[in-house]
Structure formats: C-alpha cells, structure tokens
Amino acid sequence: MATGRINRAAYLFILPTFAALIGLKYYPAASAVYHSFFQWDGATVGRFVGLANYVQLFRDEIIHVSAINIVKFIIGRVALNLVFPLLAAKLVFHVRHQGAAYLYRVLLTAPIVVPVMVILLLWKFIYHPYDGLLNQLLEAVGLGAWRRAWLGDFETALYAVIGLGFPWVTGIGSAGFAFLIYLGGLQSIPREIFDAAAVDGAVSLRRFFRVELPMIASQLKLILILTVINTMESYVPVMVMTGGGPGVSSMVPGLYLYESAFLYDKFGYASAIGVVMTIILLIVTTISQRSIKSYSEAEP
Amino acid sequence: MRSLTLANRWDAGQIALHVLLILLVVLSLYPMFFTLITSVKDIHQFYHSYFSITYPFHWGNYGEAWDAIGGYVINTLVVAAAAVVIIVAFAALSAYAFARFSFFGKEVLFMALLALIMIPDMITLVPTFLLLRDLGLLDSLVSLVAVYVSSGQVVSIFILRQFFASIPTELVDAARIDGASETQVLTRVVLPLSKSILLTVAIMNVLMIWNDYIWPLVTLSNSRLWTISLGLVGFSERFAGMAAWGPLFAGYVIASIPLIAFISISMRSFISDLTSGALKA
C-alpha cells in the first residue's frame, strides 16, 4: 500500500518536466527527422523527396567547407581548452601560500561572469581593422606592417574566431569551468600518492605525467567531451564575428543550417543538416568516451 | 646545508610560479580593464590616449548606453527570473522522484532524459520555431521562458538527483514516520538541506539564459522584447559604425553588471560545489 502511494506521487513529480520536454524537445526532434525527408518551405506539408536532401547535402560545396572548418575549430578548441586551463590549474595547485592561491583562483575564474556576447563583441573590437586593440598594439610595438582586417581576411578570419579568448585560461561560456574542474581534480588527489611519488624521487615533469595526469583522467575526459560537443554545436561566435565570411570561408554547419532555414526557407534541407550533425555528435561522443576509458585503464 | 639549498630552490620555484600566474591574470583580465577605461572616454580621448586612463571621466556615456540597451537588460532579467524559478522547481521534483522513489518505467524514463543530452538545439531549432509560429506564440517572452524551461531541465535534474541521493535515508525516514507526506518530506527536509546545490543549478541556468542569442533571434522580431545578447549585437553595430566607442563600452559594462552582481553574491558556494567534484564524468 505504501509503495502504491509512492508510485503515484512519482508520476506527479515528473509530470511537469516531461510535459515541457515532450512539447519542446522530443516532438521537435522527431519532427526534424521526419521533415528531413521532405522538400519543405515551412508553409505547407511539403513534398516527400526521400533521401534527396541527404544526397544534396553530400554534394553541397558549402557543406564541404563547413565540415573542414568545424574540424579545424574542434582541434583548435580542444587544444586550447585542454592545455591552458590545465596549465593554470597546475600552477595554482602548486602555490604554497593559501591566500595567494585563493586569489589567483578567483581572478582566473572571474571572466566567467562576463556575458558571452560581451566577450564576442569585445573580440570583434580587438580584431577591428582600424581601431582594434590588436592592430593598435602591433602599431605601438613597431609591427605595423602585420596589421590586417583579421575578420575580413580569407586567410585569418576562421583562425581569428578560433583563437579568441587569449590566453585561454578561462574559456568562453561553459568552457570557463575547465580551469575549476581541473583544479578540483588536482586537489582531490590523495596526499599519500604525492608522498609516495616524492619517496620514489619523481621529479616535477615526470610526476605531472605519471601521477597527476592519470589521477585527473576523468576530468580531462569530461572537458574533452564537453569541448567537442560544444564546439560542434557552436556557431554563434562565427555568426556574430564574421557571418561565415568573407565569402563562406569561415562557414560552419550550424550557421549554414540557420541560414538554410531562416534566410532561404529550406526547412527540410536544414532539418537534414541537423539530423546528420546529431548523428555525427553521437558517434564522436561514443568513440571519445570509449577511447579515453581504454587509455586510462591501460595505465597501471 | 643541503636542506638550505633545497629551500632556496623551492623559493625560486615559487617565485617563478607567481610570475607566471600574475602574467596569466593580467592577460586574462586586460580586455575587461580596457573596457572599463574606454567606457569613460570621449572620442578625442579614445584616439589620442588609446592605451592609457584619461581624465575627466565621461560618465554621460553610461546614460547614453542605458537609453539604448536598458530595455534589453530588463527583458532579460524578467525572462531569467521566471525561467530559473520554473526550471529549478520542475527539476527538483523530477530529481527527487528519480533519486528516491521506485516506480514502473523509472529506468526507461531516465534513459529518455539521458538521451536528450545528445539532442543538440541545432536539430530542434527549426521545428520549435515552426511550432511556436503555428501556435501564434512568436514574439512573446512567455514562449522564450518555455523554451528555456525545456532546455534547462536535463542537466539540472542530473545534478540535483545526485545530491538528493546522497542525503542520508534516515533523515527522510524519520520525517515519514512522523507522518510527513512526500511533498512535505521534499519541502521541509530535503530542500532546506539542498540550498547550496539549488543555488548552483540556478546560477548555471542564469548563465545559460543571459548568454543565449539564438532563441531570441529566431522567436522575437519585435525589438522591444529583445533580450540582452540579441540587443547588444544591433547596439554594437550602430555605435561602432559611429565610432562611439565610449558609450559602446559603457553598454558592455551595463550588460555585464546584473550577471556579475548575481553571481558574485553566490560564487563562493558555486565554486566549492564545482571543485568538490559535484561535476565529474
């Protein structure tokens, strides 16, 4: 009898959540898959075209450019997100003065509270061809010849967007937590392990690779997966800073999806892009989760 | 002798650490410093003393910026407050059910939640837009709140469920023996113990909402309803086009203040939750 009462309460408890999710998550996701088989301008039901959207997608030049760009984006962001916050966390972890360590932690975390859009627009200003900080700085140190329209140049636009946020300790938005998560991981390593390593005479660099890195493998894994997922999905930085330009040189899949739907009314095609992106996301996440697991298990 | 040189070497190491860290802090915070000093410059000061602090401060820039973006800030505050309260309420109820109750279909429903982590906004963007359009709900802050409520659920539920499951069963059972109903157990026993984690979840969602650009972009065409991320882009183009850098940067400061104020009030518990391993793969 008691369990019966609990059962009924449980459904009531989860009802609001699932009502919201069915209307605004499950239904739209199913609708996207369904409509990816239609030529659909969003006004009428549309014409069933089978796999035509998908076939077109693989032939689309802009998709090719976007795919290459997003791979560069992921490699760049993973490198920056994994290395610089970890470096900073390790430095803070080894500061002996506790007050100073706390202060560094707060100061390096502080940029998280700056809205993402402010940071993006700030970096758009930094790259501004005339009044921007980067060109002004180059001019001031006598490297005026290196000045360029960083976001308007075919050679640099994509890399300028990838590289925003220097010195990359506090990432943009949710990536800003990498530093704190690494630091938390380092701080939760049991003292005895360090003592044992010290007795063994493990020097700093070796200790880092042999002791600290394996001990924070789960944090690294978390940051890696989050960074890959977030970067694959992210297109707002490109949208705001370059609009995918010049030409389509900095186009990414998410922005192309947005433009297909909201600029050209190709809702079926946009849905197909979304479906393919979701599938790739699933595959990448599964693989990265597996490979990291086997790596950390292989370590003694 | 030996220990002395060892100590010295340690100190040299510590000094190197501090030098590196100070460099990282300065580089990380420099854009914010530049924003602050530029926000009180007029156009003449901007072009003639680009890198330095200039006097007098032109506080009028802030008035000019507020006139342009104040409405967006207020819209965002309203949306964020409404959405976060609803997100936390819904998520707490679900998380409690998944942490504490046994019921038919629990595993399947939880897997269904888990699956949503793999469903990016990208795939739901178009159908959600069309759904809201067909229901006549575009250009409404209520729809925006509804979208955020659905987006904020999953991660919030995961975090809260983990915490609720860690509360000792004895506490809950004691309340039940005293005759408390399930709702009373939740509101009188569990939630008061969970203040800090609830705050953490609230902060994460405030950040998500304050930083979102895409949902207001596709659902709100009436600029009076725009939220801050969307409003800032238009504002930035307009003022940068006029080289009105002072008011522009003042606008960036204004757009940041509510978020900074809210989070710095609650940052201490937030950081300790993050670093204590509440979030781990």
CSV table of N, CA and C in Angstrom, one decimal, chain A residues 6-7 10-11 13-14 16-18 20-21 23-29 31-32 40 42 91-92 94-96 100 102 104-105 107-109 111-113 115-118 121-122 125 128 131-133 136-137 166-167 169 177 180 184 218-219 221-222 232-233 235-236 239 254 257-258 261-262 267 274-275 277-278 281-282 285, chain B residues 11 14 17-18 21-22 24-25 27-30 34-35 47 50-51 90 93-94 96-98 101-104 109 112-113 116 118 120-131 133 146 150-151 153 157 186 207 210-211 213-214 217-218 229 232-233 236 245 249 252 255-256 259-260 263 267-268 270-271 274-275 280-281:
chain,number,residue,atom,x,y,z
A,6,ILE,N,3.5,5.9,-3.2
A,6,ILE,CA,4.8,6.5,-3.7
A,6,ILE,C,4.8,6.5,-5.2
A,7,ASN,N,4.4,5.4,-5.8
A,7,ASN,CA,4.3,5.3,-7.2
A,7,ASN,C,3.5,6.4,-7.8
A,10,ALA,N,5.3,9.7,-7.7
A,10,ALA,CA,6.4,9.9,-8.6
A,10,ALA,C,6.0,10.4,-9.9
A,11,TYR,N,4.9,9.9,-10.5
A,11,TYR,CA,4.4,10.3,-11.8
A,11,TYR,C,4.0,11.8,-11.7
A,13,PHE,N,5.3,14.0,-9.7
A,13,PHE,CA,6.5,14.7,-9.6
A,13,PHE,C,7.2,15.0,-10.9
A,14,ILE,N,7.2,13.9,-11.8
A,14,ILE,CA,8.0,14.1,-13.1
A,14,ILE,C,7.1,14.7,-14.2
A,16,PRO,N,5.5,17.7,-14.7
A,16,PRO,CA,5.8,19.0,-15.4
A,16,PRO,C,7.1,18.9,-16.3
A,17,THR,N,8.1,18.2,-15.8
A,17,THR,CA,9.3,18.1,-16.6
A,17,THR,C,9.0,17.5,-18.0
A,18,PHE,N,8.3,16.3,-17.9
A,18,PHE,CA,8.1,15.6,-19.2
A,18,PHE,C,7.1,16.3,-20.1
A,20,ALA,N,7.0,19.6,-20.5
A,20,ALA,CA,7.8,20.5,-21.2
A,20,ALA,C,8.7,19.9,-22.2
A,21,LEU,N,9.3,18.7,-21.9
A,21,LEU,CA,10.2,18.1,-22.8
A,21,LEU,C,9.5,17.5,-24.0
A,23,GLY,N,6.8,18.6,-25.5
A,23,GLY,CA,6.4,19.6,-26.4
A,23,GLY,C,7.6,20.3,-27.0
A,24,LEU,N,8.7,20.5,-26.3
A,24,LEU,CA,9.7,21.4,-26.9
A,24,LEU,C,11.1,20.6,-27.1
A,25,LYS,N,11.1,19.4,-26.9
A,25,LYS,CA,12.3,18.6,-27.2
A,25,LYS,C,12.0,17.4,-28.0
A,26,TYR,N,11.3,16.4,-27.4
A,26,TYR,CA,11.0,15.2,-28.2
A,26,TYR,C,10.3,15.4,-29.5
A,27,TYR,N,9.2,16.1,-29.4
A,27,TYR,CA,8.4,16.4,-30.6
A,27,TYR,C,9.2,17.1,-31.7
A,28,PRO,N,9.9,18.2,-31.3
A,28,PRO,CA,10.7,18.9,-32.4
A,28,PRO,C,11.8,18.0,-33.0
A,29,ALA,N,12.4,17.2,-32.1
A,29,ALA,CA,13.5,16.3,-32.6
A,29,ALA,C,12.9,15.3,-33.6
A,31,SER,N,10.1,15.6,-35.3
A,31,SER,CA,9.6,16.4,-36.4
A,31,SER,C,10.8,16.7,-37.4
A,32,ALA,N,12.0,17.0,-36.8
A,32,ALA,CA,13.1,17.3,-37.7
A,32,ALA,C,13.5,16.1,-38.5
A,40,TRP,N,10.5,21.2,-48.0
A,40,TRP,CA,9.6,21.8,-47.0
A,40,TRP,C,9.9,23.2,-46.8
A,42,GLY,N,8.2,25.1,-44.9
A,42,GLY,CA,7.6,25.5,-43.6
A,42,GLY,C,6.2,26.0,-43.7
A,91,LEU,N,49.6,25.3,-12.0
A,91,LEU,CA,50.4,26.4,-11.4
A,91,LEU,C,49.7,26.8,-10.1
A,92,VAL,N,48.4,27.0,-10.1
A,92,VAL,CA,47.7,27.4,-8.8
A,92,VAL,C,47.8,26.4,-7.8
A,94,HIS,N,50.2,24.4,-7.2
A,94,HIS,CA,51.5,24.3,-6.5
A,94,HIS,C,51.9,25.6,-5.7
A,95,VAL,N,51.0,26.6,-5.8
A,95,VAL,CA,51.3,27.8,-5.0
A,95,VAL,C,51.1,27.4,-3.5
A,96,ARG,N,52.2,27.7,-2.7
A,96,ARG,CA,52.1,27.3,-1.3
A,96,ARG,C,51.3,28.2,-0.4
A,100,ALA,N,47.2,33.5,-1.5
A,100,ALA,CA,47.5,33.8,-2.9
A,100,ALA,C,46.9,32.9,-3.8
A,102,TYR,N,44.1,31.2,-3.4
A,102,TYR,CA,42.7,31.6,-3.5
A,102,TYR,C,42.5,32.8,-4.4
A,104,TYR,N,44.4,33.9,-6.9
A,104,TYR,CA,44.6,33.5,-8.3
A,104,TYR,C,43.3,32.8,-8.8
A,105,ARG,N,42.8,31.9,-8.0
A,105,ARG,CA,41.6,31.1,-8.4
A,105,ARG,C,40.5,32.0,-8.7
A,107,LEU,N,40.6,35.3,-9.4
A,107,LEU,CA,40.8,36.2,-10.6
A,107,LEU,C,40.8,35.4,-11.9
A,108,LEU,N,41.3,34.2,-11.9
A,108,LEU,CA,41.2,33.5,-13.2
A,108,LEU,C,39.8,32.9,-13.5
A,109,THR,N,39.0,32.8,-12.5
A,109,THR,CA,37.6,32.4,-12.7
A,109,THR,C,36.7,33.6,-13.1
A,111,PRO,N,36.4,36.0,-15.3
A,111,PRO,CA,35.9,36.3,-16.6
A,111,PRO,C,34.6,35.4,-16.9
A,112,ILE,N,34.3,34.3,-16.2
A,112,ILE,CA,33.1,33.6,-16.5
A,112,ILE,C,31.9,34.4,-16.4
A,113,VAL,N,31.9,35.4,-15.5
A,113,VAL,CA,30.7,36.2,-15.2
A,113,VAL,C,30.5,37.3,-16.3
A,115,PRO,N,29.2,38.3,-19.7
A,115,PRO,CA,28.3,37.6,-20.7
A,115,PRO,C,29.1,37.3,-22.0
A,116,VAL,N,28.7,36.1,-22.5
A,116,VAL,CA,29.4,35.6,-23.7
A,116,VAL,C,29.3,36.6,-24.9
A,117,MET,N,28.2,37.2,-25.0
A,117,MET,CA,28.0,38.2,-26.1
A,117,MET,C,29.0,39.4,-26.0
A,118,VAL,N,29.2,39.8,-24.7
A,118,VAL,CA,30.1,40.9,-24.5
A,118,VAL,C,31.5,40.5,-24.9
A,121,LEU,N,31.8,40.4,-28.7
A,121,LEU,CA,31.8,41.7,-29.3
A,121,LEU,C,33.1,42.4,-29.0
A,122,LEU,N,33.6,42.1,-27.8
A,122,LEU,CA,34.9,42.7,-27.4
A,122,LEU,C,36.0,42.2,-28.3
A,125,PHE,N,35.9,43.7,-31.5
A,125,PHE,CA,36.6,45.0,-31.5
A,125,PHE,C,38.1,44.9,-31.5
A,128,HIS,N,39.2,44.6,-34.8
A,128,HIS,CA,38.8,45.7,-35.7
A,128,HIS,C,39.9,46.3,-36.6
A,131,ASP,N,40.5,50.6,-35.4
A,131,ASP,CA,40.6,51.0,-34.0
A,131,ASP,C,40.8,49.8,-33.1
A,132,GLY,N,41.0,48.6,-33.6
A,132,GLY,CA,41.1,47.4,-32.8
A,132,GLY,C,42.4,47.4,-32.0
A,133,LEU,N,42.3,46.7,-30.8
A,133,LEU,CA,43.4,46.6,-29.9
A,133,LEU,C,44.6,45.9,-30.5
A,136,GLN,N,46.3,48.1,-33.1
A,136,GLN,CA,46.9,49.3,-32.4
A,136,GLN,C,48.2,48.8,-31.6
A,137,LEU,N,48.1,47.6,-31.1
A,137,LEU,CA,49.2,47.1,-30.3
A,137,LEU,C,50.4,46.8,-31.3
A,166,PHE,N,42.3,34.7,-25.9
A,166,PHE,CA,43.7,34.6,-25.4
A,166,PHE,C,43.7,35.2,-24.0
A,167,PRO,N,44.4,34.7,-23.0
A,167,PRO,CA,45.3,33.5,-23.1
A,167,PRO,C,44.6,32.2,-22.7
A,169,VAL,N,42.8,30.8,-20.6
A,169,VAL,CA,42.7,30.1,-19.3
A,169,VAL,C,41.2,29.9,-18.9
A,177,PHE,N,34.6,26.7,-17.2
A,177,PHE,CA,34.7,25.9,-16.0
A,177,PHE,C,35.8,24.9,-16.0
A,180,LEU,N,38.4,25.4,-13.2
A,180,LEU,CA,38.0,25.0,-11.9
A,180,LEU,C,37.9,23.5,-11.8
A,184,GLY,N,39.9,21.3,-9.1
A,184,GLY,CA,39.2,20.4,-8.2
A,184,GLY,C,39.7,19.0,-8.3
A,218,SER,N,39.6,11.5,-15.4
A,218,SER,CA,38.1,11.6,-15.5
A,218,SER,C,37.8,13.1,-15.8
A,219,GLN,N,38.5,14.0,-15.2
A,219,GLN,CA,38.3,15.4,-15.5
A,219,GLN,C,38.6,15.8,-16.9
A,221,LYS,N,38.7,13.8,-19.4
A,221,LYS,CA,37.7,13.2,-20.3
A,221,LYS,C,36.4,14.1,-20.4
A,222,LEU,N,36.0,14.6,-19.2
A,222,LEU,CA,34.8,15.4,-19.2
A,222,LEU,C,35.0,16.7,-20.0
A,232,MET,N,31.2,21.5,-31.7
A,232,MET,CA,30.4,21.1,-32.9
A,232,MET,C,29.1,21.8,-33.0
A,233,GLU,N,28.5,22.1,-31.9
A,233,GLU,CA,27.2,22.8,-31.9
A,233,GLU,C,27.3,24.3,-32.1
A,235,TYR,N,27.9,28.0,-33.2
A,235,TYR,CA,28.1,28.8,-34.5
A,235,TYR,C,27.8,30.2,-34.2
A,236,VAL,N,27.4,30.6,-32.9
A,236,VAL,CA,27.1,32.0,-32.6
A,236,VAL,C,28.4,32.8,-32.7
A,239,MET,N,28.8,33.5,-36.3
A,239,MET,CA,27.7,34.3,-36.8
A,239,MET,C,27.9,35.7,-36.4
A,254,GLY,N,26.4,24.7,-38.3
A,254,GLY,CA,25.3,25.3,-37.5
A,254,GLY,C,24.8,26.5,-38.2
A,257,LEU,N,23.0,25.7,-41.4
A,257,LEU,CA,21.6,25.2,-41.0
A,257,LEU,C,20.7,26.4,-40.8
A,258,TYR,N,21.2,27.4,-40.0
A,258,TYR,CA,20.4,28.5,-39.6
A,258,TYR,C,20.0,29.3,-40.9
A,261,ALA,N,17.5,27.6,-43.2
A,261,ALA,CA,16.1,27.6,-42.7
A,261,ALA,C,15.6,29.1,-42.8
A,262,PHE,N,16.3,30.0,-42.1
A,262,PHE,CA,15.7,31.3,-41.9
A,262,PHE,C,16.0,32.3,-42.9
A,267,PHE,N,13.5,24.5,-45.1
A,267,PHE,CA,13.4,23.8,-43.7
A,267,PHE,C,13.7,22.3,-43.8
A,274,GLY,N,20.6,19.1,-39.6
A,274,GLY,CA,20.5,18.9,-38.1
A,274,GLY,C,20.6,17.4,-37.8
A,275,VAL,N,20.0,16.6,-38.6
A,275,VAL,CA,20.0,15.1,-38.3
A,275,VAL,C,21.4,14.6,-38.5
A,277,MET,N,24.2,16.2,-38.3
A,277,MET,CA,25.1,16.7,-37.2
A,277,MET,C,24.8,15.9,-35.9
A,278,THR,N,23.6,15.6,-35.6
A,278,THR,CA,23.3,14.9,-34.4
A,278,THR,C,23.9,13.5,-34.4
A,281,LEU,N,27.6,13.7,-33.9
A,281,LEU,CA,27.8,14.1,-32.5
A,281,LEU,C,27.7,12.8,-31.6
A,282,LEU,N,26.7,12.0,-31.9
A,282,LEU,CA,26.6,10.7,-31.2
A,282,LEU,C,27.8,9.8,-31.4
A,285,THR,N,31.0,11.3,-29.7
A,285,THR,CA,30.9,11.2,-28.2
A,285,THR,C,31.2,9.7,-27.8
B,11,ASP,N,62.0,28.2,-3.2
B,11,ASP,CA,61.5,29.6,-3.2
B,11,ASP,C,61.6,30.1,-4.6
B,14,GLN,N,58.8,28.9,-6.4
B,14,GLN,CA,57.5,29.6,-6.0
B,14,GLN,C,57.5,31.0,-6.7
B,17,LEU,N,56.5,30.5,-10.2
B,17,LEU,CA,55.0,30.3,-10.2
B,17,LEU,C,54.2,31.6,-10.2
B,18,HIS,N,54.6,32.4,-9.2
B,18,HIS,CA,53.9,33.7,-9.0
B,18,HIS,C,54.0,34.5,-10.3
B,21,LEU,N,51.8,33.2,-13.0
B,21,LEU,CA,50.4,33.3,-12.7
B,21,LEU,C,49.9,34.8,-12.8
B,22,ILE,N,50.8,35.7,-12.3
B,22,ILE,CA,50.5,37.1,-12.4
B,22,ILE,C,50.3,37.5,-13.9
B,24,LEU,N,49.5,35.5,-16.4
B,24,LEU,CA,48.2,34.9,-16.9
B,24,LEU,C,47.0,35.8,-16.4
B,25,VAL,N,47.0,36.2,-15.1
B,25,VAL,CA,45.9,37.0,-14.6
B,25,VAL,C,45.8,38.3,-15.4
B,27,LEU,N,46.9,39.1,-18.4
B,27,LEU,CA,46.5,38.9,-19.8
B,27,LEU,C,45.0,38.5,-19.9
B,28,SER,N,44.6,37.7,-18.9
B,28,SER,CA,43.2,37.3,-18.9
B,28,SER,C,42.2,38.5,-18.6
B,29,LEU,N,42.6,39.4,-17.7
B,29,LEU,CA,41.7,40.4,-17.3
B,29,LEU,C,41.9,41.7,-18.1
B,30,TYR,N,43.0,41.8,-19.0
B,30,TYR,CA,43.2,43.0,-19.7
B,30,TYR,C,42.1,43.5,-20.5
B,34,PHE,N,40.6,47.2,-20.2
B,34,PHE,CA,40.5,48.1,-21.4
B,34,PHE,C,39.0,48.6,-21.5
B,35,THR,N,38.1,47.7,-21.3
B,35,THR,CA,36.7,48.0,-21.5
B,35,THR,C,36.3,49.1,-20.5
B,47,TYR,N,41.0,58.3,-29.3
B,47,TYR,CA,42.0,58.3,-30.4
B,47,TYR,C,43.4,58.8,-30.0
B,50,TYR,N,44.9,56.1,-26.5
B,50,TYR,CA,44.2,54.8,-26.7
B,50,TYR,C,44.5,53.8,-25.5
B,51,PHE,N,45.7,53.7,-25.0
B,51,PHE,CA,46.0,52.7,-24.0
B,51,PHE,C,45.9,53.2,-22.6
B,90,PHE,N,10.7,22.5,-11.4
B,90,PHE,CA,10.4,21.2,-12.1
B,90,PHE,C,11.5,20.2,-11.9
B,93,LEU,N,11.6,18.5,-8.4
B,93,LEU,CA,10.5,17.5,-8.3
B,93,LEU,C,11.0,16.2,-9.0
B,94,SER,N,11.4,16.4,-10.3
B,94,SER,CA,11.8,15.2,-11.1
B,94,SER,C,13.0,14.5,-10.4
B,96,TYR,N,14.0,14.5,-7.4
B,96,TYR,CA,13.6,13.8,-6.2
B,96,TYR,C,12.9,12.5,-6.5
B,97,ALA,N,12.0,12.5,-7.5
B,97,ALA,CA,11.4,11.2,-7.8
B,97,ALA,C,12.4,10.2,-8.3
B,98,PHE,N,13.3,10.6,-9.2
B,98,PHE,CA,14.3,9.7,-9.7
B,98,PHE,C,15.3,9.3,-8.6
B,101,PHE,N,12.2,7.6,-5.3
B,101,PHE,CA,11.1,6.7,-5.5
B,101,PHE,C,11.4,5.5,-6.4
B,102,SER,N,10.6,4.4,-6.2
B,102,SER,CA,10.7,3.4,-7.2
B,102,SER,C,9.4,3.3,-7.8
B,103,PHE,N,9.4,3.4,-9.2
B,103,PHE,CA,8.1,3.3,-9.9
B,103,PHE,C,8.3,2.6,-11.2
B,104,PHE,N,7.2,2.2,-11.8
B,104,PHE,CA,7.2,1.5,-13.0
B,104,PHE,C,7.7,2.4,-14.1
B,109,LEU,N,12.4,5.9,-18.4
B,109,LEU,CA,12.2,7.4,-18.4
B,109,LEU,C,13.5,8.1,-18.2
B,112,ALA,N,15.4,8.1,-21.3
B,112,ALA,CA,14.8,9.1,-22.2
B,112,ALA,C,15.4,10.5,-21.9
B,113,LEU,N,15.5,10.8,-20.6
B,113,LEU,CA,16.1,12.0,-20.2
B,113,LEU,C,17.6,12.1,-20.7
B,116,LEU,N,18.4,13.0,-24.1
B,116,LEU,CA,18.3,14.4,-24.5
B,116,LEU,C,19.6,15.2,-24.5
B,118,MET,N,22.2,14.2,-25.8
B,118,MET,CA,22.7,14.0,-27.2
B,118,MET,C,21.9,14.7,-28.3
B,120,PRO,N,21.1,18.0,-29.8
B,120,PRO,CA,21.5,19.4,-29.8
B,120,PRO,C,20.4,20.4,-30.1
B,121,ASP,N,20.5,21.6,-29.7
B,121,ASP,CA,19.5,22.6,-30.1
B,121,ASP,C,19.4,22.8,-31.6
B,122,MET,N,20.5,22.4,-32.2
B,122,MET,CA,20.5,22.6,-33.7
B,122,MET,C,19.4,21.8,-34.4
B,123,ILE,N,19.1,20.6,-33.9
B,123,ILE,CA,18.1,19.8,-34.5
B,123,ILE,C,16.7,20.2,-34.1
B,124,THR,N,16.5,20.8,-33.0
B,124,THR,CA,15.2,21.2,-32.5
B,124,THR,C,14.8,22.6,-32.9
B,125,LEU,N,15.8,23.4,-33.4
B,125,LEU,CA,15.6,24.8,-33.7
B,125,LEU,C,14.5,25.1,-34.7
B,126,VAL,N,14.6,24.4,-35.8
B,126,VAL,CA,13.6,24.7,-36.9
B,126,VAL,C,12.2,24.2,-36.5
B,127,PRO,N,12.0,23.0,-36.1
B,127,PRO,CA,10.6,22.6,-35.7
B,127,PRO,C,10.1,23.4,-34.5
B,128,THR,N,10.9,23.7,-33.6
B,128,THR,CA,10.4,24.5,-32.5
B,128,THR,C,9.9,25.9,-32.9
B,129,PHE,N,10.7,26.5,-33.8
B,129,PHE,CA,10.3,27.8,-34.4
B,129,PHE,C,8.9,27.7,-35.1
B,130,LEU,N,8.8,26.6,-35.9
B,130,LEU,CA,7.6,26.4,-36.7
B,130,LEU,C,6.4,26.1,-35.8
B,131,LEU,N,6.6,25.3,-34.7
B,131,LEU,CA,5.6,25.0,-33.7
B,131,LEU,C,5.1,26.3,-33.1
B,133,ARG,N,5.4,29.3,-34.2
B,133,ARG,CA,4.8,30.2,-35.2
B,133,ARG,C,3.4,29.8,-35.5
B,146,ALA,N,9.3,29.3,-21.9
B,146,ALA,CA,9.0,27.9,-22.1
B,146,ALA,C,10.2,27.1,-22.7
B,150,SER,N,12.5,24.0,-21.0
B,150,SER,CA,12.8,22.7,-21.5
B,150,SER,C,14.3,22.5,-21.7
B,151,SER,N,15.0,23.5,-22.0
B,151,SER,CA,16.5,23.4,-22.2
B,151,SER,C,17.2,23.2,-20.9
B,153,GLN,N,16.2,21.7,-18.1
B,153,GLN,CA,15.8,20.5,-17.3
B,153,GLN,C,16.9,19.5,-17.1
B,157,ILE,N,18.4,18.3,-13.5
B,157,ILE,CA,17.9,17.1,-12.9
B,157,ILE,C,19.1,16.2,-12.5
B,186,LEU,N,9.9,16.5,0.9
B,186,LEU,CA,10.7,17.3,0.0
B,186,LEU,C,10.8,18.7,0.4
B,207,LEU,N,23.2,31.8,-16.3
B,207,LEU,CA,24.3,31.9,-17.3
B,207,LEU,C,23.8,31.5,-18.6
B,210,TRP,N,21.3,34.2,-19.9
B,210,TRP,CA,21.9,35.5,-20.1
B,210,TRP,C,22.7,35.4,-21.4
B,211,ASN,N,23.3,34.3,-21.6
B,211,ASN,CA,24.3,34.2,-22.8
B,211,ASN,C,23.6,33.7,-24.0
B,213,TYR,N,21.7,33.6,-27.4
B,213,TYR,CA,21.5,34.5,-28.5
B,213,TYR,C,20.5,34.0,-29.5
B,214,ILE,N,20.5,32.6,-29.7
B,214,ILE,CA,19.8,32.1,-30.9
B,214,ILE,C,18.3,32.0,-30.7
B,217,LEU,N,16.8,35.4,-31.2
B,217,LEU,CA,16.9,35.7,-32.6
B,217,LEU,C,15.8,35.2,-33.5
B,218,VAL,N,15.5,33.9,-33.2
B,218,VAL,CA,14.5,33.3,-34.1
B,218,VAL,C,13.1,33.5,-33.7
B,229,SER,N,21.6,39.6,-25.2
B,229,SER,CA,22.5,39.2,-26.2
B,229,SER,C,22.1,39.6,-27.6
B,232,LEU,N,22.4,43.6,-27.9
B,232,LEU,CA,23.8,44.1,-27.9
B,232,LEU,C,24.4,44.1,-29.3
B,233,VAL,N,24.0,43.1,-30.1
B,233,VAL,CA,24.6,43.0,-31.5
B,233,VAL,C,24.2,44.2,-32.3
B,236,SER,N,25.8,47.3,-30.9
B,236,SER,CA,27.2,47.3,-31.2
B,236,SER,C,27.5,47.8,-32.6
B,245,TRP,N,32.9,54.8,-29.4
B,245,TRP,CA,33.4,53.7,-28.6
B,245,TRP,C,33.2,53.8,-27.1
B,249,PHE,N,31.4,50.8,-25.1
B,249,PHE,CA,32.0,50.0,-24.0
B,249,PHE,C,31.2,50.2,-22.7
B,252,TYR,N,28.7,47.6,-22.8
B,252,TYR,CA,29.2,46.3,-22.4
B,252,TYR,C,29.2,46.1,-20.9
B,255,ALA,N,25.7,45.7,-19.6
B,255,ALA,CA,25.2,44.4,-19.9
B,255,ALA,C,25.7,43.3,-19.0
B,256,SER,N,26.9,43.6,-18.4
B,256,SER,CA,27.6,42.6,-17.6
B,256,SER,C,27.2,42.7,-16.1
B,259,LEU,N,24.6,40.2,-14.2
B,259,LEU,CA,25.2,38.9,-14.1
B,259,LEU,C,26.3,38.8,-13.0
B,260,ILE,N,27.2,39.8,-13.1
B,260,ILE,CA,28.3,39.8,-12.2
B,260,ILE,C,27.8,40.0,-10.7
B,263,ILE,N,26.1,36.6,-9.6
B,263,ILE,CA,27.0,35.5,-9.4
B,263,ILE,C,28.0,35.8,-8.3
B,267,MET,N,28.9,33.2,-5.6
B,267,MET,CA,30.1,32.5,-6.2
B,267,MET,C,30.7,31.5,-5.3
B,268,ARG,N,30.8,31.9,-4.0
B,268,ARG,CA,31.6,31.0,-3.1
B,268,ARG,C,31.1,29.6,-3.0
B,270,PHE,N,29.2,28.3,-5.1
B,270,PHE,CA,29.2,27.7,-6.5
B,270,PHE,C,30.5,27.1,-6.8
B,271,ILE,N,31.6,27.8,-6.5
B,271,ILE,CA,33.0,27.3,-6.7
B,271,ILE,C,33.2,26.1,-5.9
B,274,LEU,N,31.6,23.1,-7.5
B,274,LEU,CA,32.3,22.7,-8.7
B,274,LEU,C,33.6,21.9,-8.3
B,275,THR,N,34.4,22.5,-7.4
B,275,THR,CA,35.7,21.9,-7.1
B,275,THR,C,35.6,20.7,-6.2
B,280,LYS,N,31.4,15.5,-12.3
B,280,LYS,CA,32.5,14.6,-12.7
B,280,LYS,C,32.0,13.6,-13.8
B,281,ALA,N,32.8,13.2,-14.7
B,281,ALA,CA,32.3,12.3,-15.7
B,281,ALA,C,32.1,10.9,-15.1
